[in-house]
Amino acid sequence: HHAKGEHHAKGEHHARGDGATVHHRFDDVEKWTMVFDDPERDAWQKPAELIPALQIAPGSTVADIGAGTGYFNPHLARAVGTEGKVIAVDIEQSLVDHMADRATKEKTPQVEARLGATDDPKLRASEADLVMLVDTYHHIDARTDYFTRLKATLRPGGRLVVVDFVKDADIPVGPPPGHRIAASKVSEELVAAGWVVQPKVEVLPYQYVLVFTLP
C-alpha cells in the first residue's frame, strides 16, 4: 500500500508539472570535478561577479543546495568572511567528503559540507540568511512541497536565489532544453510555495538569477 501511495503522489506532481526533469547519480567525484570545476566554467559562471552581485553580508550564513564538488564554496567563504558560515549541501556522500577535504585544503573552516536527502536539504529552522541553488532546481521532485518547507530554514529578511539555465535559447553549455525549466515557471512555482519575487540579478550570459524573499 505504501508503494501505491508514493506512486499516486508522483502522478500528482507530474500533473502539477513540478517533478524533476531528470534524475542523475552524481557519485563519481573525479568525473564531476572535471565537469563542475572545469576552469572554462569560470568564463560563463562568473563566480567572482555573481557572488558579489548577491551582496552577501559578512558574518551571514549561506546554504548552497546541490553544491556538488564545492565550486562556489571558496567564493562564498570569502563573501561571508571568517565570522560567517557556508553550508554546502549535497545528497551524495562522496561529494560531501570531497567538499570537506576541499575546505581543509583551501583553509576555509567556515565551510561545512552537509549530507542532504533528495526531499530534505537538512537545514535547521532559521539557519540561513541566504539559500542558493545553482543548476539544481530542475533536479528536485515535488518542488512546491520542498520549497514550502524550505521557508522555515531562513532567518527574517532571508533570501532564496535560484540560478539555472535559460530555457529557450541556443546556449553552448548546460543540459538539453528538455531538462531546463523556464525562469517564469520557477517564479510561478515559488509563488505557489509562498515566496515573493524580487528583481532578478542580471550578471550571467546563459543562466537566470532569480531572487525570492519571505512575505
Coordinates of C-alpha atoms in Angstrom, one line a residue:
H1 CA 0.0 0.0 0.0
H2 CA 2.9 2.3 0.9
A3 CA 4.3 2.0 -2.6
K4 CA 1.0 2.7 -4.1
G5 CA 0.7 5.9 -2.1
E6 CA 4.1 7.0 -3.4
H7 CA 3.1 6.3 -7.0
H8 CA -0.1 8.3 -6.5
A9 CA 1.9 11.3 -5.2
K10 CA 4.3 11.1 -8.1
G11 CA 1.4 11.2 -10.6
E12 CA 0.2 14.3 -8.8
H13 CA 3.5 16.1 -9.2
H14 CA 3.6 15.2 -12.9
A15 CA 0.1 16.6 -13.3
R16 CA 1.2 19.7 -11.5
G17 CA 4.5 19.7 -13.5
D18 CA 6.8 20.3 -10.6
G19 CA 8.6 17.0 -10.7
A20 CA 12.3 16.7 -11.5
T21 CA 13.0 16.8 -15.3
V22 CA 16.0 14.4 -14.9
H23 CA 17.4 12.0 -12.3
H24 CA 21.2 11.6 -12.3
R25 CA 23.5 9.9 -9.9
F26 CA 26.4 12.3 -9.1
D27 CA 28.6 9.9 -7.1
D28 CA 31.6 9.9 -9.4
V29 CA 33.8 12.6 -7.8
E30 CA 36.5 12.6 -10.4
K31 CA 34.1 12.9 -13.3
W32 CA 32.1 15.7 -11.7
T33 CA 35.2 17.6 -10.6
M34 CA 36.2 17.7 -14.3
V35 CA 32.7 18.9 -15.2
F36 CA 31.9 21.3 -12.4
D37 CA 35.4 22.7 -11.7
D38 CA 36.4 23.0 -15.4
P39 CA 38.5 26.2 -15.5
E40 CA 36.5 27.2 -18.6
R41 CA 33.3 27.3 -16.4
D42 CA 34.5 30.5 -14.8
A43 CA 34.1 32.3 -18.1
W44 CA 30.4 31.9 -18.1
Q45 CA 29.5 31.0 -14.5
K46 CA 31.4 34.2 -13.4
P47 CA 31.6 33.3 -9.7
A48 CA 33.7 36.4 -9.0
E49 CA 30.9 38.5 -10.3
L50 CA 27.8 36.5 -9.3
I51 CA 28.6 36.2 -5.6
P52 CA 29.4 39.9 -5.1
A53 CA 26.2 40.8 -7.0
L54 CA 24.2 38.9 -4.4
Q55 CA 25.5 41.4 -1.7
I56 CA 26.1 38.8 1.0
A57 CA 26.7 40.4 4.4
P58 CA 29.9 39.4 6.1
G59 CA 29.1 37.2 9.1
S60 CA 26.0 35.7 7.5
T61 CA 25.2 32.1 6.8
V62 CA 24.7 30.9 3.2
A63 CA 23.5 27.4 2.2
D64 CA 24.3 26.1 -1.2
I65 CA 21.9 23.2 -2.0
G66 CA 23.3 20.9 -4.6
A67 CA 26.8 22.2 -4.0
G68 CA 28.3 19.3 -5.9
T69 CA 32.1 19.5 -5.8
G70 CA 32.1 22.8 -3.9
Y71 CA 32.7 25.1 -6.9
F72 CA 31.2 28.1 -5.2
N73 CA 32.5 27.3 -1.7
P74 CA 35.7 29.4 -1.8
H75 CA 33.8 32.4 -3.3
L76 CA 31.0 32.1 -0.7
A77 CA 33.6 31.7 2.1
R78 CA 35.2 35.0 1.1
A79 CA 31.8 36.7 1.0
V80 CA 30.7 35.6 4.5
G81 CA 34.2 36.1 5.9
T82 CA 35.7 34.4 8.9
E83 CA 32.7 35.1 11.2
G84 CA 30.2 33.7 8.6
K85 CA 29.3 30.2 7.6
V86 CA 28.8 28.3 4.3
I87 CA 26.7 25.2 4.4
A88 CA 27.4 23.1 1.3
V89 CA 24.7 20.6 0.9
D90 CA 24.7 17.6 -1.4
I91 CA 22.9 14.2 -1.5
E92 CA 26.0 12.2 -2.5
Q93 CA 28.3 11.2 0.4
S94 CA 31.3 11.1 -1.9
L95 CA 30.8 14.7 -2.9
V96 CA 30.2 15.8 0.8
D97 CA 33.5 14.1 1.7
H98 CA 35.2 15.8 -1.3
M99 CA 33.9 19.2 -0.2
A100 CA 35.1 18.6 3.4
D101 CA 38.6 17.8 2.1
R102 CA 38.4 20.9 -0.1
A103 CA 37.6 23.1 2.8
T104 CA 40.7 21.9 4.6
K105 CA 42.9 22.3 1.6
E106 CA 41.5 25.8 0.8
K107 CA 41.7 26.8 4.5
T108 CA 38.0 27.8 4.7
P109 CA 36.9 26.4 8.1
Q110 CA 33.7 28.4 7.7
V111 CA 32.6 25.8 5.1
E112 CA 30.5 22.9 6.4
A113 CA 29.8 20.1 4.0
R114 CA 26.5 18.5 4.8
L115 CA 24.7 15.4 3.5
G116 CA 21.2 16.2 2.5
A117 CA 18.4 14.0 1.2
T118 CA 16.5 14.3 -2.1
D119 CA 13.5 15.7 -0.3
D120 CA 15.2 17.4 2.6
P121 CA 18.3 19.7 2.5
K122 CA 18.8 19.0 6.2
L123 CA 18.9 22.7 7.1
R124 CA 17.7 23.6 10.6
A125 CA 15.0 26.1 11.3
S126 CA 16.2 29.7 10.8
E127 CA 19.7 28.6 10.0
A128 CA 20.4 30.5 6.8
D129 CA 20.4 34.1 5.6
L130 CA 20.7 33.1 2.0
V131 CA 19.8 29.8 0.4
M132 CA 21.0 29.3 -3.2
L133 CA 20.5 26.6 -5.8
V134 CA 22.7 26.7 -8.8
D135 CA 21.7 24.4 -11.7
T136 CA 19.9 22.2 -9.1
Y137 CA 16.3 23.4 -9.3
H138 CA 15.4 21.0 -12.2
H139 CA 16.7 18.0 -10.2
I140 CA 14.2 18.5 -7.4
D141 CA 11.0 16.5 -7.2
A142 CA 7.7 17.7 -5.7
R143 CA 9.1 21.2 -5.7
T144 CA 6.0 23.0 -4.4
D145 CA 6.2 20.9 -1.2
Y146 CA 10.0 21.2 -1.0
F147 CA 10.1 24.9 -1.3
T148 CA 7.2 25.4 1.1
R149 CA 9.1 23.5 3.7
L150 CA 12.3 25.4 2.9
K151 CA 10.8 28.7 4.1
A152 CA 11.3 27.7 7.7
T153 CA 15.1 27.4 7.2
L154 CA 15.5 31.1 6.5
R155 CA 16.1 33.8 9.1
P156 CA 14.0 37.0 9.0
G157 CA 15.0 39.0 5.9
G158 CA 16.4 35.9 4.3
R159 CA 16.6 35.3 0.6
L160 CA 16.4 32.4 -1.8
V161 CA 18.4 32.6 -5.0
V162 CA 17.8 30.2 -8.0
V163 CA 20.4 30.1 -10.8
D164 CA 19.6 27.9 -13.7
F165 CA 20.0 27.7 -17.5
V166 CA 17.7 29.7 -19.6
K167 CA 15.2 27.5 -21.4
D168 CA 14.5 28.9 -24.8
A169 CA 17.9 29.8 -26.1
D170 CA 20.6 28.1 -28.0
I171 CA 23.4 28.1 -25.4
P172 CA 26.7 26.3 -25.6
V173 CA 26.5 24.9 -22.0
G174 CA 24.0 23.3 -19.7
P175 CA 21.6 20.4 -20.0
P176 CA 19.5 19.8 -23.1
P177 CA 16.5 22.1 -23.5
G178 CA 14.0 19.4 -22.4
H179 CA 15.7 19.3 -19.0
R180 CA 15.7 23.1 -18.5
I181 CA 13.0 24.9 -16.7
A182 CA 12.0 28.4 -17.7
A183 CA 12.5 31.3 -15.3
S184 CA 8.8 32.1 -15.4
K185 CA 7.9 28.6 -14.3
V186 CA 10.4 28.8 -11.4
S187 CA 8.8 32.0 -10.3
E188 CA 5.3 30.6 -10.7
E189 CA 6.2 27.5 -8.6
L190 CA 7.9 29.5 -5.8
V191 CA 5.0 32.0 -5.6
A192 CA 2.7 28.9 -5.2
A193 CA 5.0 27.8 -2.4
G194 CA 4.6 31.2 -0.7
W195 CA 7.7 33.1 -1.8
V196 CA 7.8 36.7 -3.0
V197 CA 9.6 37.5 -6.3
Q198 CA 12.3 40.2 -6.1
P199 CA 14.1 41.9 -9.0
K200 CA 16.4 39.4 -10.8
V201 CA 20.2 39.9 -10.9
E202 CA 21.5 40.3 -14.4
V203 CA 25.1 39.1 -14.5
L204 CA 25.3 35.8 -16.3
P205 CA 25.2 35.1 -20.1
Y206 CA 23.4 31.6 -20.1
Q207 CA 21.6 31.5 -16.8
Y208 CA 18.9 33.5 -15.0
V209 CA 19.5 34.6 -11.4
L210 CA 16.1 34.8 -9.6
V211 CA 15.8 36.2 -6.1
F212 CA 12.9 35.4 -3.7
T213 CA 12.1 36.5 -0.1
L214 CA 9.6 35.6 2.5
P215 CA 6.4 37.6 2.8

